[in-house]
């Protein structure tokens, strides 16, 4: 059980529950009486028969137990992918834990929910998700109607949305970048500016579903934004060696991250999320490689082709990148870990020596 100390004593509640309004003081009094009775009973235990000790221990509790209200449930909250789940978990804090609709390591573009996940979605007061471009399977469910509120984060006002293949002013587009996707890029969580904006949106929507905890959600969101700012500073420092290096990634998922941190636009190997590069595509990329390039495989994709691609070119092969956090344990720390892992992989590969 999770314990929360109040000014009058101790109240015990399961995680995800809170004492109902108007009843917290009474519950605190009960447990204060209980603690006092236990202390007194231990003091006189040696001289008073055990049945009488038990009676003395319980007697003060009976009238108060009848007045202690039931604990009210925090609403069920659901998130689509690990980075969104991490942001929601930070805002919820100790009040409860959001449900992640995907198993660790699963492909966000093609996933089939387990019955328990589908049940959680049907009971959810709020669903936080990126949007149909990222999880088309979830779009079909949302289109069929939800009992709760659906918050499509990438479509919210104030979210920066880039197009696939978009190159920010001042960044050169490297050779081999002509095979990008078309349309809006759904990997918007890789821009920490979007993540900071979403923390406030998440707090507002959770407050609408659970107004009694509005203050807590606001405080948690503020703390999460401060932590994110510190993480962003560390990420910038780690990426410094990569500012003037040719970078090659497996597929076009990193535009938000590269744009936000001022990195040169990377070349992409695969032509789509689900497509493995063919021989012609690999030959095209190989031809455009410089001796100082860094090439990155991607989590849960075969890295052997990337190693073969780099052979004899002088290019360095970096660690596998994990833009969706598939290989990171889910939870509040996942989002910061994801950003720091990307920065470490890219910065270490690009660092001299």
mmCIF file of C-alpha atoms in Angstrom:
data_model
loop_
_atom_site.group_PDB
_atom_site.id
_atom_site.type_symbol
_atom_site.label_atom_id
_atom_site.label_comp_id
_atom_site.label_asym_id
_atom_site.label_seq_id
_atom_site.Cartn_x
_atom_site.Cartn_y
_atom_site.Cartn_z
ATOM 1 C CA UNK A 1 0.000 0.000 0.000
ATOM 2 C CA UNK A 2 1.038 3.559 -0.593
ATOM 3 C CA UNK A 3 1.021 5.703 2.565
ATOM 4 C CA UNK A 4 0.330 9.426 2.663
ATOM 5 C CA UNK A 5 0.925 11.328 5.922
ATOM 6 C CA UNK A 6 -1.483 14.072 6.899
ATOM 7 C CA UNK A 7 -1.465 16.573 9.729
ATOM 8 C CA UNK A 8 -3.645 14.382 11.939
ATOM 9 C CA UNK A 9 -2.204 10.953 11.281
ATOM 10 C CA UNK A 10 -1.790 8.350 8.577
ATOM 11 C CA UNK A 11 -4.117 7.324 5.763
ATOM 12 C CA UNK A 12 -3.492 4.196 3.701
ATOM 13 C CA UNK A 13 -4.686 3.989 0.078
ATOM 14 C CA UNK A 14 -3.942 1.832 -2.909
ATOM 15 C CA UNK A 15 -2.060 3.519 -5.739
ATOM 16 C CA UNK A 16 -4.621 4.931 -8.154
ATOM 17 C CA UNK A 17 -7.091 5.802 -5.397
ATOM 18 C CA UNK A 18 -7.719 8.823 -3.240
ATOM 19 C CA UNK A 19 -9.811 9.436 -0.143
ATOM 20 C CA UNK A 20 -13.202 10.846 -1.052
ATOM 21 C CA UNK A 21 -13.867 14.540 -0.434
ATOM 22 C CA UNK A 22 -14.922 15.247 3.143
ATOM 23 C CA UNK A 23 -13.580 11.962 4.463
ATOM 24 C CA UNK A 24 -9.831 12.369 4.620
ATOM 25 C CA UNK A 25 -9.792 13.839 8.119
ATOM 26 C CA UNK A 26 -11.999 11.097 9.506
ATOM 27 C CA UNK A 27 -9.790 8.388 7.983
ATOM 28 C CA UNK A 28 -6.715 10.079 9.413
ATOM 29 C CA UNK A 29 -8.348 10.119 12.838
ATOM 30 C CA UNK A 30 -9.139 6.428 12.600
ATOM 31 C CA UNK A 31 -5.598 5.451 11.866
ATOM 32 C CA UNK A 32 -4.257 7.859 14.459
ATOM 33 C CA UNK A 33 -6.466 6.167 17.047
ATOM 34 C CA UNK A 34 -5.313 2.823 15.729
ATOM 35 C CA UNK A 35 -1.650 3.749 16.022
ATOM 36 C CA UNK A 36 -2.195 5.072 19.553
ATOM 37 C CA UNK A 37 -4.144 1.980 20.595
ATOM 38 C CA UNK A 38 -1.432 -0.325 19.246
ATOM 39 C CA UNK A 39 1.249 1.625 21.106
ATOM 40 C CA UNK A 40 -0.747 1.458 24.355
ATOM 41 C CA UNK A 41 -1.498 -2.222 23.894
ATOM 42 C CA UNK A 42 2.211 -3.020 23.483
ATOM 43 C CA UNK A 43 2.878 -1.104 26.715
ATOM 44 C CA UNK A 44 0.379 -3.117 28.770
ATOM 45 C CA UNK A 45 0.631 -6.360 26.857
ATOM 46 C CA UNK A 46 2.610 -8.127 29.565
ATOM 47 C CA UNK A 47 0.020 -7.527 32.294
ATOM 48 C CA UNK A 48 -3.306 -7.678 30.414
ATOM 49 C CA UNK A 49 -4.739 -10.931 29.010
ATOM 50 C CA UNK A 50 -4.603 -11.168 25.186
ATOM 51 C CA UNK A 51 -8.395 -11.174 24.541
ATOM 52 C CA UNK A 52 -8.724 -7.982 26.564
ATOM 53 C CA UNK A 53 -5.810 -6.391 24.659
ATOM 54 C CA UNK A 54 -7.568 -7.142 21.365
ATOM 55 C CA UNK A 55 -10.772 -5.609 22.693
ATOM 56 C CA UNK A 56 -8.959 -2.497 23.869
ATOM 57 C CA UNK A 57 -7.256 -2.237 20.486
ATOM 58 C CA UNK A 58 -10.462 -2.404 18.481
ATOM 59 C CA UNK A 59 -12.938 -0.647 20.760
ATOM 60 C CA UNK A 60 -12.061 2.966 19.756
ATOM 61 C CA UNK A 61 -12.302 2.058 16.062
ATOM 62 C CA UNK A 62 -15.901 0.868 15.712
ATOM 63 C CA UNK A 63 -17.756 4.219 15.662
ATOM 64 C CA UNK A 64 -15.080 5.782 13.460
ATOM 65 C CA UNK A 65 -14.933 2.938 10.939
ATOM 66 C CA UNK A 66 -18.611 3.487 10.235
ATOM 67 C CA UNK A 67 -17.922 7.087 9.196
ATOM 68 C CA UNK A 68 -14.890 6.494 6.922
ATOM 69 C CA UNK A 69 -15.954 6.931 3.281
ATOM 70 C CA UNK A 70 -14.963 4.719 0.369
ATOM 71 C CA UNK A 71 -11.954 5.585 -1.757
ATOM 72 C CA UNK A 72 -12.753 7.166 -5.126
ATOM 73 C CA UNK A 73 -11.043 5.810 -8.241
ATOM 74 C CA UNK A 74 -8.839 7.972 -10.419
ATOM 75 C CA UNK A 75 -10.192 7.758 -14.007
ATOM 76 C CA UNK A 76 -8.749 5.172 -16.380
ATOM 77 C CA UNK A 77 -6.264 6.859 -18.731
ATOM 78 C CA UNK A 78 -4.813 5.224 -21.848
ATOM 79 C CA UNK A 79 -1.837 6.111 -24.087
ATOM 80 C CA UNK A 80 -0.923 4.736 -27.494
ATOM 81 C CA UNK A 81 2.899 4.527 -27.681
ATOM 82 C CA UNK A 82 5.691 4.479 -25.061
ATOM 83 C CA UNK A 83 6.808 8.146 -25.405
ATOM 84 C CA UNK A 84 3.234 9.432 -24.982
ATOM 85 C CA UNK A 85 2.685 7.002 -22.108
ATOM 86 C CA UNK A 86 5.820 8.377 -20.435
ATOM 87 C CA UNK A 87 4.608 11.976 -20.667
ATOM 88 C CA UNK A 88 1.175 11.056 -19.294
ATOM 89 C CA UNK A 89 2.744 9.038 -16.468
ATOM 90 C CA UNK A 90 4.814 12.068 -15.437
ATOM 91 C CA UNK A 91 1.704 14.245 -15.194
ATOM 92 C CA UNK A 92 -0.306 11.617 -13.296
ATOM 93 C CA UNK A 93 2.524 10.981 -10.850
ATOM 94 C CA UNK A 94 1.499 9.044 -7.748
ATOM 95 C CA UNK A 95 -2.209 9.454 -8.457
ATOM 96 C CA UNK A 96 -2.258 6.516 -10.847
ATOM 97 C CA UNK A 97 -0.643 4.814 -13.805
ATOM 98 C CA UNK A 98 -1.829 5.174 -17.401
ATOM 99 C CA UNK A 99 -2.431 2.069 -19.485
ATOM 100 C CA UNK A 100 -0.036 1.540 -22.410
ATOM 101 C CA UNK A 101 -1.894 0.024 -25.354
ATOM 102 C CA UNK A 102 1.197 -1.557 -26.871
ATOM 103 C CA UNK A 103 3.445 -4.299 -25.561
ATOM 104 C CA UNK A 104 7.126 -3.436 -25.217
ATOM 105 C CA UNK A 105 8.898 -3.864 -28.549
ATOM 106 C CA UNK A 106 5.701 -3.791 -30.618
ATOM 107 C CA UNK A 107 5.415 -1.972 -33.960
ATOM 108 C CA UNK A 108 3.248 1.130 -33.592
ATOM 109 C CA UNK A 109 2.216 1.052 -37.246
ATOM 110 C CA UNK A 110 0.834 -2.478 -37.140
ATOM 111 C CA UNK A 111 -0.447 -3.753 -33.822
ATOM 112 C CA UNK A 112 -3.329 -5.857 -32.534
ATOM 113 C CA UNK A 113 -4.443 -5.141 -28.987
ATOM 114 C CA UNK A 114 -4.765 -7.866 -26.406
ATOM 115 C CA UNK A 115 -8.228 -8.263 -24.790
ATOM 116 C CA UNK A 116 -7.059 -6.550 -21.588
ATOM 117 C CA UNK A 117 -5.810 -3.562 -23.587
ATOM 118 C CA UNK A 118 -9.035 -3.349 -25.577
ATOM 119 C CA UNK A 119 -11.010 -3.481 -22.325
ATOM 120 C CA UNK A 120 -8.932 -0.665 -20.820
ATOM 121 C CA UNK A 121 -9.552 1.423 -23.929
ATOM 122 C CA UNK A 122 -13.306 0.833 -23.692
ATOM 123 C CA UNK A 123 -13.269 1.985 -20.039
ATOM 124 C CA UNK A 124 -10.935 4.951 -20.552
ATOM 125 C CA UNK A 125 -11.973 8.435 -19.518
ATOM 126 C CA UNK A 126 -9.183 9.840 -21.724
ATOM 127 C CA UNK A 127 -7.140 8.420 -24.603
ATOM 128 C CA UNK A 128 -3.910 10.235 -25.478
ATOM 129 C CA UNK A 129 -2.499 9.307 -28.879
ATOM 130 C CA UNK A 130 -0.322 10.846 -31.600
ATOM 131 C CA UNK A 131 -2.751 10.331 -34.455
ATOM 132 C CA UNK A 132 -3.792 7.987 -37.273
ATOM 133 C CA UNK A 133 -0.580 8.488 -39.260
ATOM 134 C CA UNK A 134 1.289 6.748 -36.448
ATOM 135 C CA UNK A 135 -1.270 4.160 -35.311
ATOM 136 C CA UNK A 136 -3.782 3.473 -38.119
ATOM 137 C CA UNK A 137 -5.147 0.465 -36.211
ATOM 138 C CA UNK A 138 -6.163 2.762 -33.354
ATOM 139 C CA UNK A 139 -7.840 5.196 -35.727
ATOM 140 C CA UNK A 140 -10.312 2.466 -36.652
ATOM 141 C CA UNK A 141 -11.159 1.928 -32.984
ATOM 142 C CA UNK A 142 -11.548 5.643 -32.274
ATOM 143 C CA UNK A 143 -13.678 6.017 -35.400
ATOM 144 C CA UNK A 144 -16.035 3.397 -34.013
ATOM 145 C CA UNK A 145 -16.697 5.569 -30.965
ATOM 146 C CA UNK A 146 -15.178 5.827 -27.503
ATOM 147 C CA UNK A 147 -16.934 6.327 -24.183
ATOM 148 C CA UNK A 148 -14.227 8.758 -23.079
ATOM 149 C CA UNK A 149 -12.366 11.676 -24.595
ATOM 150 C CA UNK A 150 -9.902 11.181 -27.472
ATOM 151 C CA UNK A 151 -6.935 13.599 -27.469
ATOM 152 C CA UNK A 152 -5.014 13.449 -30.759
ATOM 153 C CA UNK A 153 -1.828 15.208 -29.692
ATOM 154 C CA UNK A 154 -0.310 15.875 -33.120
ATOM 155 C CA UNK A 155 -3.496 17.674 -34.172
ATOM 156 C CA UNK A 156 -3.660 19.984 -31.140
ATOM 157 C CA UNK A 157 -3.183 23.717 -31.513
ATOM 158 C CA UNK A 158 0.382 24.766 -30.802
ATOM 159 C CA UNK A 159 1.976 21.474 -31.884
ATOM 160 C CA UNK A 160 4.765 21.875 -34.433
ATOM 161 C CA UNK A 161 4.078 19.570 -37.381
ATOM 162 C CA UNK A 162 6.622 19.076 -40.162
ATOM 163 C CA UNK A 163 6.251 17.407 -43.535
ATOM 164 C CA UNK A 164 8.325 14.373 -44.492
ATOM 165 C CA UNK A 165 11.416 15.518 -46.343
ATOM 166 C CA UNK A 166 11.106 19.063 -45.013
ATOM 167 C CA UNK A 167 14.471 20.747 -44.482
ATOM 168 C CA UNK A 168 14.682 23.683 -42.084
ATOM 169 C CA UNK A 169 16.258 26.889 -43.335
ATOM 170 C CA UNK A 170 20.014 26.822 -42.891
ATOM 171 C CA UNK A 171 20.300 23.033 -43.135
ATOM 172 C CA UNK A 172 21.710 21.365 -46.224
ATOM 173 C CA UNK A 173 19.967 18.334 -47.643
ATOM 174 C CA UNK A 174 22.438 15.531 -48.236
ATOM 175 C CA UNK A 175 22.576 13.439 -51.347
ATOM 176 C CA UNK A 176 20.312 10.425 -51.150
ATOM 177 C CA UNK A 177 17.412 12.235 -49.484
ATOM 178 C CA UNK A 178 15.035 12.064 -52.436
ATOM 179 C CA UNK A 179 13.167 8.971 -51.250
ATOM 180 C CA UNK A 180 11.306 10.536 -48.337
ATOM 181 C CA UNK A 181 7.689 9.806 -47.443
ATOM 182 C CA UNK A 182 4.944 12.247 -48.314
ATOM 183 C CA UNK A 183 2.590 14.076 -45.954
ATOM 184 C CA UNK A 184 2.789 14.966 -42.279
ATOM 185 C CA UNK A 185 5.527 13.356 -40.241
ATOM 186 C CA UNK A 186 3.884 11.730 -37.168
ATOM 187 C CA UNK A 187 7.078 11.405 -35.081
ATOM 188 C CA UNK A 188 6.273 14.714 -33.381
ATOM 189 C CA UNK A 189 7.287 13.569 -29.864
ATOM 190 C CA UNK A 190 10.951 13.737 -30.988
ATOM 191 C CA UNK A 191 10.695 17.531 -30.803
ATOM 192 C CA UNK A 192 11.057 18.322 -27.073
ATOM 193 C CA UNK A 193 9.190 21.568 -27.716
ATOM 194 C CA UNK A 194 6.150 19.503 -28.637
ATOM 195 C CA UNK A 195 6.620 17.308 -25.575
ATOM 196 C CA UNK A 196 6.705 20.347 -23.271
ATOM 197 C CA UNK A 197 3.538 21.684 -24.925
ATOM 198 C CA UNK A 198 1.836 18.303 -24.589
ATOM 199 C CA UNK A 199 2.581 18.119 -20.860
ATOM 200 C CA UNK A 200 0.347 21.159 -20.329
ATOM 201 C CA UNK A 201 -2.353 19.732 -22.610
ATOM 202 C CA UNK A 202 -2.257 16.413 -20.770
ATOM 203 C CA UNK A 203 -2.607 18.181 -17.419
ATOM 204 C CA UNK A 204 -5.613 20.154 -18.709
ATOM 205 C CA UNK A 205 -7.388 17.079 -20.078
ATOM 206 C CA UNK A 206 -6.702 15.030 -16.959
ATOM 207 C CA UNK A 207 -8.063 17.894 -14.866
ATOM 208 C CA UNK A 208 -11.236 17.975 -16.944
ATOM 209 C CA UNK A 209 -11.735 14.257 -16.281
ATOM 210 C CA UNK A 210 -10.622 14.446 -12.645
ATOM 211 C CA UNK A 211 -11.138 18.002 -11.356
ATOM 212 C CA UNK A 212 -10.405 17.116 -7.720
ATOM 213 C CA UNK A 213 -6.745 16.603 -8.649
ATOM 214 C CA UNK A 214 -6.314 19.642 -10.891
ATOM 215 C CA UNK A 215 -3.658 21.199 -8.666
ATOM 216 C CA UNK A 216 -1.634 17.987 -8.554
ATOM 217 C CA UNK A 217 -1.689 17.582 -12.335
ATOM 218 C CA UNK A 218 -0.531 21.185 -12.770
ATOM 219 C CA UNK A 219 2.333 20.771 -10.301
ATOM 220 C CA UNK A 220 3.421 17.489 -11.902
ATOM 221 C CA UNK A 221 3.351 19.001 -15.393
ATOM 222 C CA UNK A 222 5.483 21.911 -14.207
ATOM 223 C CA UNK A 223 8.020 19.567 -12.646
ATOM 224 C CA UNK A 224 8.095 17.475 -15.819
ATOM 225 C CA UNK A 225 8.739 20.563 -17.962
ATOM 226 C CA UNK A 226 11.617 21.601 -15.708
ATOM 227 C CA UNK A 227 13.129 18.121 -15.902
ATOM 228 C CA UNK A 228 12.712 18.133 -19.681
ATOM 229 C CA UNK A 229 14.541 21.466 -19.953
ATOM 230 C CA UNK A 230 17.476 19.994 -18.036
ATOM 231 C CA UNK A 231 17.458 16.919 -20.271
ATOM 232 C CA UNK A 232 17.425 19.117 -23.377
ATOM 233 C CA UNK A 233 20.522 20.977 -22.170
ATOM 234 C CA UNK A 234 22.336 17.684 -21.709
ATOM 235 C CA UNK A 235 21.218 16.449 -25.131
ATOM 236 C CA UNK A 236 22.561 19.591 -26.849
ATOM 237 C CA UNK A 237 25.935 19.109 -25.217
ATOM 238 C CA UNK A 238 26.110 15.470 -26.281
ATOM 239 C CA UNK A 239 25.209 16.335 -29.891
ATOM 240 C CA UNK A 240 27.842 19.057 -30.315
ATOM 241 C CA UNK A 241 30.312 16.829 -32.249
ATOM 242 C CA UNK A 242 27.628 15.967 -34.825
ATOM 243 C CA UNK A 243 26.867 19.516 -35.993
ATOM 244 C CA UNK A 244 29.032 19.247 -39.126
ATOM 245 C CA UNK A 245 28.986 15.524 -39.849
ATOM 246 C CA UNK A 246 27.188 13.595 -42.554
ATOM 247 C CA UNK A 247 24.561 11.458 -40.815
ATOM 248 C CA UNK A 248 22.672 8.525 -42.294
ATOM 249 C CA UNK A 249 19.662 6.966 -40.546
ATOM 250 C CA UNK A 250 17.626 3.889 -41.335
ATOM 251 C CA UNK A 251 14.324 5.627 -42.104
ATOM 252 C CA UNK A 252 12.811 9.099 -42.095
ATOM 253 C CA UNK A 253 11.759 9.275 -38.451
ATOM 254 C CA UNK A 254 14.220 11.779 -36.993
ATOM 255 C CA UNK A 255 13.348 15.065 -38.689
ATOM 256 C CA UNK A 256 11.853 16.635 -35.556
ATOM 257 C CA UNK A 257 14.871 15.678 -33.463
ATOM 258 C CA UNK A 258 17.426 16.861 -36.020
ATOM 259 C CA UNK A 259 15.556 20.122 -36.687
ATOM 260 C CA UNK A 260 15.115 20.951 -33.000
ATOM 261 C CA UNK A 261 18.772 20.418 -32.170
ATOM 262 C CA UNK A 262 20.164 22.032 -35.327
ATOM 263 C CA UNK A 263 21.682 18.923 -36.886
ATOM 264 C CA UNK A 264 22.172 18.603 -40.665
ATOM 265 C CA UNK A 265 19.335 16.773 -42.399
ATOM 266 C CA UNK A 266 20.222 13.060 -42.554
ATOM 267 C CA UNK A 267 20.156 10.753 -45.527
ATOM 268 C CA UNK A 268 17.677 7.892 -45.126
ATOM 269 C CA UNK A 269 18.262 4.308 -46.177
ATOM 270 C CA UNK A 270 14.765 2.790 -46.202
ATOM 271 C CA UNK A 271 12.046 4.293 -48.370
ATOM 272 C CA UNK A 272 9.288 3.686 -45.824
ATOM 273 C CA UNK A 273 8.607 2.564 -42.270
ATOM 274 C CA UNK A 274 8.000 -1.048 -43.202
ATOM 275 C CA UNK A 275 10.261 -1.301 -46.268
ATOM 276 C CA UNK A 276 13.727 -2.847 -46.166
ATOM 277 C CA UNK A 277 16.163 -1.156 -48.542
ATOM 278 C CA UNK A 278 16.859 -2.949 -51.814
ATOM 279 C CA UNK A 279 20.225 -3.394 -53.493
ATOM 280 C CA UNK A 280 19.760 -0.370 -55.747
ATOM 281 C CA UNK A 281 18.903 1.855 -52.804
ATOM 282 C CA UNK A 282 21.931 0.643 -50.826
ATOM 283 C CA UNK A 283 24.196 1.280 -53.797
ATOM 284 C CA UNK A 284 22.807 4.810 -54.122
ATOM 285 C CA UNK A 285 23.449 5.576 -50.454
ATOM 286 C CA UNK A 286 26.918 4.030 -50.584
ATOM 287 C CA UNK A 287 27.890 6.202 -53.523
ATOM 288 C CA UNK A 288 27.004 9.347 -51.579
ATOM 289 C CA UNK A 289 28.925 8.461 -48.412
ATOM 290 C CA UNK A 290 31.894 10.509 -47.296
ATOM 291 C CA UNK A 291 34.725 9.227 -45.170
ATOM 292 C CA UNK A 292 33.480 11.053 -42.077
ATOM 293 C CA UNK A 293 29.876 9.857 -42.252
ATOM 294 C CA UNK A 294 28.062 8.193 -39.362
ATOM 295 C CA UNK A 295 25.519 5.507 -40.291
ATOM 296 C CA UNK A 296 22.928 4.314 -37.795
ATOM 297 C CA UNK A 297 20.920 1.089 -37.851
ATOM 298 C CA UNK A 298 17.582 1.057 -36.049
ATOM 299 C CA UNK A 299 16.232 -0.963 -33.154
ATOM 300 C CA UNK A 300 14.620 -4.241 -34.197
ATOM 301 C CA UNK A 301 15.965 -4.038 -37.751
ATOM 302 C CA UNK A 302 18.823 -6.134 -39.114
ATOM 303 C CA UNK A 303 22.071 -4.191 -38.670
ATOM 304 C CA UNK A 304 24.115 -6.466 -40.957
ATOM 305 C CA UNK A 305 23.104 -4.578 -44.096
ATOM 306 C CA UNK A 306 24.220 -1.333 -42.516
ATOM 307 C CA UNK A 307 27.632 -2.820 -41.705
ATOM 308 C CA UNK A 308 27.940 -4.076 -45.269
ATOM 309 C CA UNK A 309 26.948 -0.663 -46.581
ATOM 310 C CA UNK A 310 29.753 1.034 -44.647
ATOM 311 C CA UNK A 311 32.517 -1.420 -45.593
ATOM 312 C CA UNK A 312 35.382 0.233 -47.412
ATOM 313 C CA UNK A 313 33.878 3.736 -47.278
ATOM 314 C CA UNK A 314 35.557 5.034 -44.149
ATOM 315 C CA UNK A 315 32.116 5.702 -42.650
ATOM 316 C CA UNK A 316 31.472 4.831 -39.003
ATOM 317 C CA UNK A 317 28.574 2.592 -37.947
ATOM 318 C CA UNK A 318 26.920 3.887 -34.802
ATOM 319 C CA UNK A 319 24.616 2.128 -32.312
ATOM 320 C CA UNK A 320 21.044 1.289 -33.275
ATOM 321 C CA UNK A 321 18.666 4.226 -32.777
ATOM 322 C CA UNK A 322 15.337 3.693 -31.038
ATOM 323 C CA UNK A 323 12.996 6.598 -31.900
ATOM 324 C CA UNK A 324 9.882 5.017 -30.371
ATOM 325 C CA UNK A 325 11.491 3.722 -27.172
ATOM 326 C CA UNK A 326 10.677 0.129 -28.055
ATOM 327 C CA UNK A 327 13.648 -1.252 -26.129
ATOM 328 C CA UNK A 328 13.321 1.025 -23.081
ATOM 329 C CA UNK A 329 11.240 -0.092 -20.075
ATOM 330 C CA UNK A 330 7.943 1.865 -20.114
ATOM 331 C CA UNK A 331 7.354 4.488 -17.455
ATOM 332 C CA UNK A 332 7.891 8.128 -16.534
ATOM 333 C CA UNK A 333 11.646 7.985 -17.218
ATOM 334 C CA UNK A 334 11.307 6.600 -20.744
ATOM 335 C CA UNK A 335 11.003 9.919 -22.588
ATOM 336 C CA UNK A 336 14.181 11.444 -21.141
ATOM 337 C CA UNK A 337 16.014 8.146 -21.613
ATOM 338 C CA UNK A 338 14.933 8.050 -25.270
ATOM 339 C CA UNK A 339 16.313 11.552 -25.957
ATOM 340 C CA UNK A 340 19.554 10.906 -24.094
ATOM 341 C CA UNK A 341 20.085 7.571 -25.845
ATOM 342 C CA UNK A 342 19.684 9.215 -29.262
ATOM 343 C CA UNK A 343 22.085 11.989 -28.290
ATOM 344 C CA UNK A 344 24.689 9.561 -26.935
ATOM 345 C CA UNK A 345 24.548 7.344 -30.025
ATOM 346 C CA UNK A 346 24.837 10.233 -32.494
ATOM 347 C CA UNK A 347 27.313 12.314 -30.497
ATOM 348 C CA UNK A 348 29.648 9.417 -29.678
ATOM 349 C CA UNK A 349 29.771 8.255 -33.307
ATOM 350 C CA UNK A 350 30.552 11.769 -34.530
ATOM 351 C CA UNK A 351 33.116 12.582 -31.836
ATOM 352 C CA UNK A 352 36.725 12.786 -33.047
ATOM 353 C CA UNK A 353 38.885 9.741 -32.417
#
